[in-house]
Short mmCIF file of C-alpha atoms in Angstrom, two decimals:
data_model
loop_
_atom_site.label_atom_id
_atom_site.label_comp_id
_atom_site.label_asym_id
_atom_site.label_seq_id
_atom_site.Cartn_x
_atom_site.Cartn_y
_atom_site.Cartn_z
CA ASP A 1 0.00 0.00 0.00
CA THR A 2 1.79 3.10 -1.26
CA GLY A 3 -1.03 5.55 -0.68
CA VAL A 4 -2.75 7.72 -3.26
CA SER A 5 -0.45 8.58 -6.16
CA GLN A 6 -0.87 11.55 -8.48
CA ASP A 7 0.99 12.37 -11.65
CA PRO A 8 2.42 14.77 -12.61
CA ARG A 9 3.33 16.72 -9.46
CA HIS A 10 3.63 19.95 -11.41
CA LYS A 11 2.30 21.06 -14.78
CA ILE A 12 2.97 24.34 -16.53
CA THR A 13 0.98 25.00 -19.65
CA LYS A 14 -0.02 27.82 -21.92
CA ARG A 15 -3.54 29.15 -22.04
CA GLY A 16 -5.66 27.19 -24.50
CA GLN A 17 -3.76 23.91 -24.18
CA ASN A 18 -5.28 20.67 -22.92
CA VAL A 19 -3.91 18.93 -19.84
CA THR A 20 -4.57 15.55 -18.24
CA PHE A 21 -3.84 14.44 -14.71
CA ARG A 22 -3.78 10.91 -13.35
CA CYS A 23 -4.67 9.54 -9.94
CA ASP A 24 -4.00 6.03 -8.66
CA PRO A 25 -6.04 5.40 -5.49
CA ILE A 26 -5.24 3.00 -2.68
CA SER A 27 -5.85 -0.39 -4.25
CA GLU A 28 -8.79 -1.59 -2.16
CA HIS A 29 -10.61 1.76 -2.18
CA ASN A 30 -13.74 1.87 -4.33
CA ARG A 31 -14.43 5.61 -3.84
CA LEU A 32 -12.42 8.30 -5.57
CA TYR A 33 -12.72 12.07 -5.32
CA TRP A 34 -11.23 15.07 -7.06
CA TYR A 35 -10.85 18.37 -5.24
CA ARG A 36 -9.35 21.71 -6.29
CA GLN A 37 -7.46 24.05 -3.99
CA THR A 38 -6.38 27.61 -4.66
CA LEU A 39 -3.90 29.56 -2.58
CA GLY A 40 -5.15 30.35 0.91
CA GLN A 41 -8.34 28.36 0.50
CA GLY A 42 -9.51 24.95 1.58
CA PRO A 43 -10.05 22.26 -1.05
CA GLU A 44 -13.33 22.38 -2.97
CA PHE A 45 -15.15 19.29 -4.18
CA LEU A 46 -15.10 18.66 -7.95
CA THR A 47 -16.35 15.14 -8.57
CA TYR A 48 -16.88 11.70 -7.04
CA PHE A 49 -16.67 8.14 -8.36
CA GLN A 50 -17.95 4.98 -6.78
CA ASN A 51 -16.14 2.23 -8.65
CA GLU A 52 -16.36 3.31 -12.31
CA ALA A 53 -19.55 5.36 -11.92
CA GLN A 54 -19.26 9.14 -11.69
CA LEU A 55 -22.01 9.92 -9.22
CA GLU A 56 -21.67 13.64 -8.86
CA LYS A 57 -20.03 16.55 -10.58
CA SER A 58 -19.75 19.97 -8.96
CA ARG A 59 -21.04 23.10 -10.65
CA LEU A 60 -17.41 24.26 -10.39
CA LEU A 61 -16.64 21.85 -13.22
CA SER A 62 -17.39 23.53 -16.50
CA ASP A 63 -17.84 21.63 -19.75
CA ARG A 64 -14.09 21.97 -20.29
CA PHE A 65 -13.48 19.51 -17.48
CA SER A 66 -13.97 15.77 -17.77
CA ALA A 67 -13.07 12.95 -15.43
CA GLU A 68 -13.04 9.22 -15.96
CA ARG A 69 -12.37 6.14 -13.94
CA PRO A 70 -12.29 3.19 -16.31
CA LYS A 71 -12.75 -0.19 -14.66
CA GLY A 72 -12.95 1.47 -11.27
CA SER A 73 -9.19 1.69 -10.91
CA PHE A 74 -7.13 4.80 -11.72
CA SER A 75 -8.80 8.08 -12.66
CA THR A 76 -7.95 10.88 -15.08
CA LEU A 77 -8.99 14.50 -14.98
CA GLU A 78 -8.75 16.39 -18.26
CA ILE A 79 -9.03 20.13 -18.71
CA GLN A 80 -9.53 21.36 -22.26
CA ARG A 81 -8.67 24.84 -23.48
CA THR A 82 -7.08 25.81 -20.17
CA GLU A 83 -7.62 29.30 -18.75
CA GLN A 84 -5.54 31.21 -16.21
CA GLY A 85 -8.33 30.74 -13.69
CA ASP A 86 -7.72 26.99 -13.83
CA SER A 87 -4.39 27.46 -12.04
CA ALA A 88 -4.70 25.55 -8.78
CA MET A 89 -3.67 22.41 -6.92
CA TYR A 90 -5.75 19.44 -8.06
CA LEU A 91 -6.09 16.87 -5.30
CA CYS A 92 -7.26 13.30 -5.57
CA ALA A 93 -8.52 11.30 -2.61
CA SER A 94 -9.79 7.78 -2.10
CA SER A 95 -11.71 5.91 0.55
CA THR A 96 -13.72 2.82 1.25
CA ASP A 97 -17.18 2.71 2.78
CA ARG A 98 -16.82 2.44 6.56
CA GLY A 99 -19.87 4.42 7.58
CA ARG A 100 -19.08 7.24 9.99
CA ARG A 101 -15.51 5.95 10.29
CA GLU A 102 -14.84 6.55 6.58
CA LYS A 103 -11.64 8.51 6.22
CA LEU A 104 -10.38 10.17 3.06
CA PHE A 105 -6.76 9.67 2.04
CA PHE A 106 -5.33 12.36 -0.21
CA GLY A 107 -2.53 12.29 -2.73
CA SER A 108 0.21 14.90 -2.99
CA GLY A 109 -1.68 16.79 -5.67
CA THR A 110 -0.89 18.18 -9.11
CA GLN A 111 0.00 21.86 -9.14
CA LEU A 112 -1.24 23.41 -12.39
CA SER A 113 0.05 26.77 -13.62
CA VAL A 114 -1.58 28.24 -16.71
CA LEU A 115 0.48 31.00 -18.30
CA LYS B 1 -25.21 25.56 2.71
CA GLN B 2 -22.54 24.35 5.13
CA GLU B 3 -19.85 26.88 6.00
CA VAL B 4 -16.71 26.02 7.93
CA THR B 5 -14.64 28.68 9.67
CA GLN B 6 -11.25 28.23 11.24
CA ILE B 7 -9.82 30.62 13.79
CA PRO B 8 -7.15 31.87 13.99
CA ALA B 9 -6.01 32.08 10.37
CA ALA B 10 -2.40 32.01 11.55
CA LEU B 11 -0.69 31.23 14.82
CA SER B 12 2.94 31.49 15.89
CA VAL B 13 4.09 29.86 19.14
CA PRO B 14 7.38 28.97 20.80
CA GLU B 15 8.42 25.35 20.91
CA GLY B 16 6.96 23.38 23.82
CA GLU B 17 3.76 25.38 24.10
CA ASN B 18 0.35 23.72 24.15
CA LEU B 19 -2.10 25.18 21.66
CA VAL B 20 -5.69 24.98 20.45
CA LEU B 21 -7.00 25.38 16.91
CA ASN B 22 -10.67 26.11 16.42
CA CYS B 23 -13.15 25.01 13.78
CA SER B 24 -16.81 26.01 13.60
CA PHE B 25 -19.52 24.88 11.21
CA THR B 26 -22.97 26.26 10.52
CA ASP B 27 -24.99 23.07 9.95
CA SER B 28 -24.85 20.59 12.82
CA ALA B 29 -26.20 17.73 10.68
CA ILE B 30 -22.82 16.16 10.12
CA TYR B 31 -21.69 12.58 9.60
CA ASN B 32 -18.16 13.10 10.81
CA LEU B 33 -15.41 15.71 11.07
CA GLN B 34 -11.84 15.21 9.97
CA TRP B 35 -8.70 17.18 10.80
CA PHE B 36 -5.91 17.29 8.21
CA ARG B 37 -2.41 18.62 8.06
CA GLN B 38 -0.98 20.18 4.90
CA ASP B 39 2.68 21.04 4.36
CA PRO B 40 3.50 23.78 1.80
CA GLY B 41 2.85 22.63 -1.75
CA LYS B 42 1.83 19.16 -0.62
CA GLY B 43 -1.32 17.12 -0.25
CA LEU B 44 -3.35 16.54 2.88
CA THR B 45 -2.50 14.10 5.65
CA SER B 46 -5.37 12.86 7.79
CA LEU B 47 -4.76 13.41 11.50
CA LEU B 48 -7.97 12.54 13.30
CA LEU B 49 -11.54 11.66 12.42
CA ILE B 50 -14.39 12.15 14.88
CA GLN B 51 -17.68 10.42 14.21
CA SER B 52 -20.83 12.47 14.85
CA SER B 53 -21.63 10.32 17.88
CA GLN B 54 -18.21 10.87 19.47
CA ARG B 55 -16.97 13.69 21.67
CA GLU B 56 -13.24 13.36 21.14
CA GLN B 57 -10.41 11.43 19.56
CA THR B 58 -6.75 11.25 20.55
CA SER B 59 -3.61 10.35 18.67
CA GLY B 60 -0.29 10.91 20.38
CA ARG B 61 0.07 14.62 21.20
CA LEU B 62 -3.12 15.47 19.32
CA ASN B 63 -6.61 15.59 20.76
CA ALA B 64 -9.67 16.61 18.78
CA SER B 65 -13.03 17.36 20.35
CA LEU B 66 -16.47 17.75 18.81
CA ASP B 67 -19.52 19.61 20.10
CA LYS B 68 -21.99 18.95 17.32
CA SER B 69 -24.88 20.87 18.84
CA SER B 70 -22.87 24.08 19.03
CA GLY B 71 -21.12 23.46 15.71
CA ARG B 72 -17.59 23.46 17.09
CA SER B 73 -14.47 21.34 17.06
CA THR B 74 -11.06 21.97 18.53
CA LEU B 75 -7.66 20.45 17.82
CA TYR B 76 -5.37 20.48 20.82
CA ILE B 77 -1.65 20.03 20.23
CA ALA B 78 0.44 19.31 23.30
CA ALA B 79 4.11 20.21 23.66
CA SER B 80 4.39 21.68 20.18
CA GLN B 81 7.52 21.03 18.07
CA PRO B 82 8.97 22.85 15.04
CA GLY B 83 7.96 19.82 12.96
CA ASP B 84 4.33 20.61 13.73
CA SER B 85 4.59 23.73 11.57
CA ALA B 86 2.03 23.34 8.79
CA THR B 87 -1.48 24.35 7.80
CA TYR B 88 -4.22 22.53 9.69
CA LEU B 89 -7.56 22.07 7.98
CA CYS B 90 -10.84 20.79 9.31
CA ALA B 91 -13.51 19.28 7.08
CA VAL B 92 -17.07 18.20 7.77
CA ARG B 93 -19.07 15.56 6.00
CA PRO B 94 -22.85 16.10 5.90
CA SER B 95 -25.23 13.49 7.24
CA GLY B 96 -27.77 13.59 4.43
CA GLY B 97 -28.07 14.06 0.70
CA SER B 98 -24.66 14.19 -0.92
CA ASN B 99 -22.97 12.92 2.18
CA TYR B 100 -19.68 12.12 0.49
CA LYS B 101 -18.73 15.76 -0.10
CA LEU B 102 -16.42 17.29 2.46
CA THR B 103 -16.64 21.01 3.20
CA PHE B 104 -13.32 22.44 4.28
CA GLY B 105 -12.31 25.49 6.25
CA LYS B 106 -9.52 27.72 4.97
CA GLY B 107 -7.11 26.36 7.51
CA THR B 108 -4.89 27.66 10.30
CA LEU B 109 -1.24 28.24 9.44
CA LEU B 110 0.80 27.14 12.46
CA THR B 111 4.41 28.13 12.99
CA VAL B 112 6.32 26.63 15.91
CA ASN B 113 9.52 28.53 16.60
CA PRO B 114 12.58 26.71 18.00
#
């Protein structure tokens, strides 16, 4: 068990380019979350998967954002036609259903800078 | 809509001091509350989770309490060390509806001076 892994750690891109991030959750976790964090703020929920099903998508996610979790394993988050306002830390977390004891485990995040 | 507030926004203490971080939330219908630590430019590390039916949880020098009816939680750190310097975030999980979405506070930036 190596924890939640995210790749890349840092991404610098030019406005208008597409970017894709990957998240590998803890192997036995069936729940996967994406959050976004900007400087000085707490993370904000983006989307949630239970196994391969995307059960909710935040209004923060415009049509330029898409997330997938094929076969209920790793997940990808793609941002098309990036804008400067997309610059943020993108955090992935995973968990397994343990009722009120369910704890989220976060990865180290992908820091996106859009120039 | 749930709102989570953390006070103070920043705190600087000398090494060895005991300290308390505060977290308040507006909707008491929560499933659990989790405290995280975040080092600069890094992800979040879970410290303690308190279920809605619990009053407190302890792990080493850390003790978290929960008063659900008043919408408050505290994180107590005993005998602080320079290695405790980080941002501490609290997050609540709602008890109904979309109960998998955490709502976070903005965090308290803690600096422990040697």
